[in-house]
PDB file of C-alpha atoms and ligand atoms in Angstrom:
ATOM      1  CA  MET A   1      -0.121  -0.192  -0.256  1.00 82.00           C
ATOM      2  CA  LYS A   2       1.212   3.438  -1.227  1.00 88.00           C
ATOM      3  CA  GLN A   3       1.971   5.451   1.844  1.00 92.00           C
ATOM      4  CA  VAL A   4       1.997   9.640   2.308  1.00 94.00           C
ATOM      5  CA  GLY A   5       3.719  10.569   5.308  1.00 95.00           C
ATOM      6  CA  ILE A   6       3.570  13.555   7.693  1.00 96.00           C
ATOM      7  CA  PHE A   7       6.241  15.509   9.008  1.00 96.00           C
ATOM      8  CA  GLY A   8       7.479  18.202  11.006  1.00 96.00           C
ATOM      9  CA  LYS A   9       8.291  19.688  14.484  1.00 97.00           C
ATOM     10  CA  ARG A  10       6.339  18.914  17.524  1.00 96.00           C
ATOM     11  CA  LYS A  11       3.087  20.927  17.411  1.00 97.00           C
ATOM     12  CA  SER A  12       3.390  21.730  13.561  1.00 97.00           C
ATOM     13  CA  GLY A  13      -0.248  20.760  13.364  1.00 97.00           C
ATOM     14  CA  LYS A  14       0.676  17.138  11.911  1.00 96.00           C
ATOM     15  CA  SER A  15      -2.308  15.135  13.870  1.00 95.00           C
ATOM     16  CA  ALA A  16      -4.738  17.791  13.183  1.00 96.00           C
ATOM     17  CA  LEU A  17      -3.590  17.926   9.273  1.00 96.00           C
ATOM     18  CA  MET A  18      -4.362  13.968   9.028  1.00 93.00           C
ATOM     19  CA  TYR A  19      -7.790  14.432  10.317  1.00 92.00           C
ATOM     20  CA  ALA A  20      -8.375  17.576   8.173  1.00 93.00           C
ATOM     21  CA  LEU A  21      -7.631  15.308   4.683  1.00 92.00           C
ATOM     22  CA  THR A  22      -9.218  12.327   6.388  1.00 86.00           C
ATOM     23  CA  ARG A  23     -12.474  14.624   6.979  1.00 81.00           C
ATOM     24  CA  HIS A  24     -12.061  16.186   3.816  1.00 77.00           C
ATOM     25  CA  LYS A  25     -11.950  12.663   2.077  1.00 71.00           C
ATOM     26  CA  ILE A  26     -15.083  11.642   3.857  1.00 68.00           C
ATOM     27  CA  ARG A  27     -16.856  14.381   3.264  1.00 67.00           C
ATOM     28  CA  GLN A  28     -16.128  14.526  -0.779  1.00 64.00           C
ATOM     29  CA  ASP A  29     -16.630  10.482  -1.357  1.00 58.00           C
ATOM     30  CA  ALA A  30     -19.156   9.850   0.986  1.00 51.00           C
ATOM     31  CA  SER A  31     -16.795   7.109   1.441  1.00 46.00           C
ATOM     32  CA  LEU A  32     -16.454   5.251   4.919  1.00 45.00           C
ATOM     33  CA  CYS A  33     -12.900   4.319   4.426  1.00 46.00           C
ATOM     34  CA  ALA A  34     -11.008   7.093   5.373  1.00 43.00           C
ATOM     35  CA  MET A  35      -7.759   5.974   3.921  1.00 48.00           C
ATOM     36  CA  GLU A  36      -8.655   6.087   0.397  1.00 49.00           C
ATOM     37  CA  ILE A  37      -7.870   8.881  -1.643  1.00 49.00           C
ATOM     38  CA  SER A  38      -9.720   9.684  -4.615  1.00 50.00           C
ATOM     39  CA  GLY A  39     -10.166   6.211  -5.861  1.00 48.00           C
ATOM     40  CA  VAL A  40      -6.288   6.399  -7.387  1.00 45.00           C
ATOM     41  CA  ALA A  41      -4.899   4.214  -4.921  1.00 46.00           C
ATOM     42  CA  LYS A  42      -5.480   2.753  -1.528  1.00 64.00           C
ATOM     43  CA  VAL A  43      -3.258   4.832   0.267  1.00 76.00           C
ATOM     44  CA  MET A  44      -2.128   5.220   4.292  1.00 85.00           C
ATOM     45  CA  LEU A  45      -1.837   8.579   5.859  1.00 89.00           C
ATOM     46  CA  VAL A  46       1.404   7.775   8.129  1.00 90.00           C
ATOM     47  CA  ASP A  47       1.387  10.491  11.341  1.00 90.00           C
ATOM     48  CA  THR A  48       5.157  10.543  12.622  1.00 89.00           C
ATOM     49  CA  VAL A  49       6.562  11.492  15.972  1.00 90.00           C
ATOM     50  CA  GLY A  50       8.467  15.303  15.510  1.00 91.00           C
ATOM     51  CA  VAL A  51      11.161  15.584  13.670  1.00 91.00           C
ATOM     52  CA  ASP A  52      12.698  17.456  16.513  1.00 93.00           C
ATOM     53  CA  VAL A  53      12.460  14.737  18.825  1.00 91.00           C
ATOM     54  CA  GLU A  54      15.885  12.777  19.813  1.00 82.00           C
ATOM     55  CA  GLY A  55      15.917   9.356  17.859  1.00 78.00           C
ATOM     56  CA  SER A  56      12.868   9.946  15.944  1.00 77.00           C
ATOM     57  CA  THR A  57      10.781   7.697  14.338  1.00 79.00           C
ATOM     58  CA  ALA A  58      10.253   9.584  11.393  1.00 84.00           C
ATOM     59  CA  GLU A  59      13.797   8.292  10.205  1.00 84.00           C
ATOM     60  CA  LYS A  60      12.197   4.932   9.540  1.00 86.00           C
ATOM     61  CA  SER A  61       9.010   6.255   8.068  1.00 86.00           C
ATOM     62  CA  ALA A  62      11.151   8.152   5.679  1.00 87.00           C
ATOM     63  CA  GLN A  63      12.506   5.349   4.023  1.00 88.00           C
ATOM     64  CA  SER A  64       9.200   4.184   2.943  1.00 89.00           C
ATOM     65  CA  VAL A  65       6.760   6.776   2.210  1.00 94.00           C
ATOM     66  CA  GLU A  66       5.687   7.956  -1.715  1.00 95.00           C
ATOM     67  CA  VAL A  67       4.700  11.408  -0.662  1.00 96.00           C
ATOM     68  CA  ALA A  68       6.234  13.127   2.167  1.00 97.00           C
ATOM     69  CA  LEU A  69       4.432  16.375   3.536  1.00 97.00           C
ATOM     70  CA  MET A  70       6.854  18.562   5.564  1.00 98.00           C
ATOM     71  CA  LEU A  71       5.141  20.914   7.819  1.00 98.00           C
ATOM     72  CA  ILE A  72       6.581  23.872   8.501  1.00 98.00           C
ATOM     73  CA  ALA A  73       4.519  26.262  10.980  1.00 98.00           C
ATOM     74  CA  ASN A  74       7.409  29.101  11.609  1.00 95.00           C
ATOM     75  CA  ASP A  75       9.908  30.977   9.990  1.00 94.00           C
ATOM     76  CA  SER A  76      12.413  29.128  11.608  1.00 95.00           C
ATOM     77  CA  PHE A  77      12.600  25.967   9.347  1.00 97.00           C
ATOM     78  CA  GLU A  78      16.645  24.869   9.105  1.00 97.00           C
ATOM     79  CA  LEU A  79      15.694  21.286  10.549  1.00 96.00           C
ATOM     80  CA  GLU A  80      12.915  20.931   7.848  1.00 97.00           C
ATOM     81  CA  LEU A  81      15.576  21.806   5.138  1.00 97.00           C
ATOM     82  CA  ALA A  82      17.695  19.266   6.028  1.00 96.00           C
ATOM     83  CA  TRP A  83      14.432  16.724   6.233  1.00 96.00           C
ATOM     84  CA  ILE A  84      13.371  17.673   2.966  1.00 97.00           C
ATOM     85  CA  SER A  85      16.932  16.919   1.760  1.00 96.00           C
ATOM     86  CA  LYS A  86      16.823  13.550   3.484  1.00 94.00           C
ATOM     87  CA  LEU A  87      13.496  12.443   2.014  1.00 95.00           C
ATOM     88  CA  ARG A  88      13.931  13.305  -1.439  1.00 95.00           C
ATOM     89  CA  LYS A  89      17.214  11.269  -1.275  1.00 94.00           C
ATOM     90  CA  SER A  90      15.063   8.582   0.292  1.00 93.00           C
ATOM     91  CA  GLY A  91      13.072   8.493  -3.065  1.00 94.00           C
ATOM     92  CA  SER A  92      10.154  10.516  -1.608  1.00 96.00           C
ATOM     93  CA  SER A  93       7.725  13.340  -3.665  1.00 97.00           C
ATOM     94  CA  VAL A  94       8.181  15.932  -1.176  1.00 98.00           C
ATOM     95  CA  ILE A  95       5.551  18.656  -1.061  1.00 98.00           C
ATOM     96  CA  ALA A  96       6.040  21.825   1.989  1.00 98.00           C
ATOM     97  CA  VAL A  97       3.101  22.741   3.523  1.00 98.00           C
ATOM     98  CA  ILE A  98       2.832  25.879   5.680  1.00 98.00           C
ATOM     99  CA  SER A  99       0.819  24.423   8.731  1.00 98.00           C
ATOM    100  CA  ARG A 100      -1.205  26.382  10.807  1.00 98.00           C
ATOM    101  CA  ALA A 101      -1.701  29.162   8.046  1.00 98.00           C
ATOM    102  CA  ASP A 102      -4.899  30.692   9.489  1.00 98.00           C
ATOM    103  CA  LEU A 103      -2.361  32.258  12.478  1.00 98.00           C
ATOM    104  CA  PHE A 104       0.051  34.219   9.814  1.00 98.00           C
ATOM    105  CA  PRO A 105      -1.713  37.841   8.836  1.00 98.00           C
ATOM    106  CA  ASP A 106      -1.048  36.884   5.534  1.00 98.00           C
ATOM    107  CA  GLY A 107      -2.320  33.238   5.116  1.00 98.00           C
ATOM    108  CA  GLY A 108       1.321  32.071   5.603  1.00 98.00           C
ATOM    109  CA  GLN A 109       1.962  33.409   2.092  1.00 98.00           C
ATOM    110  CA  ALA A 110       5.182  35.624   2.613  1.00 98.00           C
ATOM    111  CA  LEU A 111       6.619  32.145   4.657  1.00 98.00           C
ATOM    112  CA  ALA A 112       5.650  30.056   1.423  1.00 98.00           C
ATOM    113  CA  ALA A 113       7.565  32.249  -0.893  1.00 98.00           C
ATOM    114  CA  ALA A 114      10.633  31.822   1.140  1.00 98.00           C
ATOM    115  CA  VAL A 115      10.327  28.141   1.461  1.00 98.00           C
ATOM    116  CA  ARG A 116       9.295  27.944  -2.421  1.00 98.00           C
ATOM    117  CA  GLU A 117      12.707  30.149  -2.966  1.00 98.00           C
ATOM    118  CA  VAL A 118      14.894  28.055  -1.158  1.00 97.00           C
ATOM    119  CA  SER A 119      13.892  24.410  -1.533  1.00 97.00           C
ATOM    120  CA  GLY A 120      12.544  24.917  -4.630  1.00 96.00           C
ATOM    121  CA  LEU A 121       9.674  22.957  -4.042  1.00 97.00           C
ATOM    122  CA  GLU A 122       5.227  23.721  -4.384  1.00 96.00           C
ATOM    123  CA  THR A 123       4.605  25.223  -1.648  1.00 98.00           C
ATOM    124  CA  ILE A 124       0.653  24.509  -0.024  1.00 98.00           C
ATOM    125  CA  CYS A 125      -0.740  26.724   2.945  1.00 98.00           C
ATOM    126  CA  VAL A 126      -2.848  24.810   4.839  1.00 98.00           C
ATOM    127  CA  SER A 127      -4.917  25.333   7.972  1.00 98.00           C
ATOM    128  CA  SER A 128      -6.561  22.528   9.454  1.00 97.00           C
ATOM    129  CA  GLU A 129      -8.647  24.934  11.883  1.00 97.00           C
ATOM    130  CA  THR A 130     -10.352  26.564   9.002  1.00 97.00           C
ATOM    131  CA  GLY A 131     -10.099  24.207   5.936  1.00 96.00           C
ATOM    132  CA  ALA A 132      -7.974  26.323   3.831  1.00 97.00           C
ATOM    133  CA  GLY A 133      -5.896  24.797   1.559  1.00 97.00           C
ATOM    134  CA  VAL A 134      -6.793  21.221   2.469  1.00 96.00           C
ATOM    135  CA  GLU A 135      -8.755  20.360  -0.883  1.00 94.00           C
ATOM    136  CA  GLU A 136      -5.750  21.892  -2.604  1.00 96.00           C
ATOM    137  CA  LEU A 137      -3.031  19.738  -0.837  1.00 97.00           C
ATOM    138  CA  ASP A 138      -5.430  16.740  -1.376  1.00 94.00           C
ATOM    139  CA  ALA A 139      -5.415  17.433  -5.435  1.00 94.00           C
ATOM    140  CA  GLU A 140      -1.274  17.735  -5.179  1.00 96.00           C
ATOM    141  CA  ILE A 141      -1.558  14.822  -3.024  1.00 95.00           C
ATOM    142  CA  ASN A 142      -3.201  12.805  -5.894  1.00 91.00           C
ATOM    143  CA  ARG A 143      -1.284  14.323  -8.488  1.00 94.00           C
ATOM    144  CA  ARG A 144       1.903  13.320  -7.347  1.00 95.00           C
ATOM    145  CA  LEU A 145       0.611   9.450  -6.239  1.00 91.00           C
ATOM    146  CA  SER A 146      -0.841   9.116  -9.700  1.00 89.00           C
ATOM    147  CA  LYS A 147       2.797   9.985 -11.150  1.00 82.00           C
ATOM    148  CA  GLU A 148       4.445   7.234  -9.421  1.00 62.00           C
TER     149      GLU A 148
HETATM  150  N1  GDP B 201      -4.956  27.829  14.957  1.00 64.34           N
HETATM  151  C1  GDP B 201      -4.941  26.226  14.394  1.00 64.34           C
HETATM  152  N2  GDP B 201      -4.252  25.636  15.301  1.00 64.34           N
HETATM  153  C2  GDP B 201      -3.847  24.550  14.991  1.00 64.34           C
HETATM  154  C3  GDP B 201      -4.119  24.017  13.545  1.00 64.34           C
HETATM  155  N3  GDP B 201      -3.392  22.967  13.412  1.00 64.34           N
HETATM  156  C4  GDP B 201      -3.049  22.381  14.555  1.00 64.34           C
HETATM  157  N4  GDP B 201      -3.385  23.278  15.498  1.00 64.34           N
HETATM  158  C5  GDP B 201      -3.204  23.489  16.940  1.00 64.34           C
HETATM  159  O1  GDP B 201      -1.500  23.465  16.880  1.00 64.34           O
HETATM  160  C6  GDP B 201      -1.810  22.303  18.506  1.00 64.34           C
HETATM  161  C7  GDP B 201      -0.764  21.344  18.016  1.00 64.34           C
HETATM  162  O2  GDP B 201      -1.194  20.775  16.637  1.00 64.34           O
HETATM  163  P1  GDP B 201      -1.185  18.742  16.654  1.00 64.34           P
HETATM  164  O3  GDP B 201      -2.035  18.660  15.441  1.00 64.34           O
HETATM  165  O4  GDP B 201      -1.134  18.051  17.846  1.00 64.34           O
HETATM  166  O5  GDP B 201       0.442  18.864  15.975  1.00 64.34           O
HETATM  167  P2  GDP B 201       1.605  17.541  16.055  1.00 64.34           P
HETATM  168  O6  GDP B 201       2.366  17.736  17.493  1.00 64.34           O
HETATM  169  O7  GDP B 201       2.225  18.040  14.899  1.00 64.34           O
HETATM  170  O8  GDP B 201       0.893  16.522  16.135  1.00 64.34           O
HETATM  171  C8  GDP B 201      -3.222  21.863  18.805  1.00 64.34           C
HETATM  172  O9  GDP B 201      -3.238  22.585  19.879  1.00 64.34           O
HETATM  173  C9  GDP B 201      -3.689  22.165  17.521  1.00 64.34           C
HETATM  174  O10 GDP B 201      -4.877  22.208  18.623  1.00 64.34           O
HETATM  175  C10 GDP B 201      -4.185  25.036  12.460  1.00 64.34           C
HETATM  176  O11 GDP B 201      -4.443  25.153  11.093  1.00 64.34           O
HETATM  177  N5  GDP B 201      -4.742  26.304  13.006  1.00 64.34           N
HETATM  178 MG1   MG B 202       0.741  14.377  16.728  1.00 64.34          MG
END
């Protein structure tokens, strides 16, 4: 089964995003199966331990995910950039996610631009609280999965 991994520091919003993506899917497909994403493939969403936890088991998850969501929740994102390299090396297709975007006055746009510039990655602003960006992220995940 294909896996989509959610990576980020502690409290970056990983678990909330997992539920937001799952809820979105249930509403959209009226499907009882929370793990099915748009009928492209059966995928497993994997919530991981914070990348800022010593001896994080996220290392292990990084080896097995087709698509990796790297959450960034504030403007210090050095550690996240290191993880992006690591994830790319292990063959994952990485999407940078500006998480908890409702907490930024500009919806995370400036941070997204900065991340995009240094990483070259597609960067999507998402709020699990308001639902903003969840649909866009879901569509991008599907695009990546169907390319695999
Ligand atoms: N305002 C806001 N708060 C959020 C959002 N996502 C998560 N949170 C809050 O941030 C905290 C950490 O979220 P959580 O999903 O547990 O983070 P995790 O440790 O990365 O799994 C919790 O108090 C959440 O309610 C969001 O999109 N907007
Ligand atoms: Mg969590």
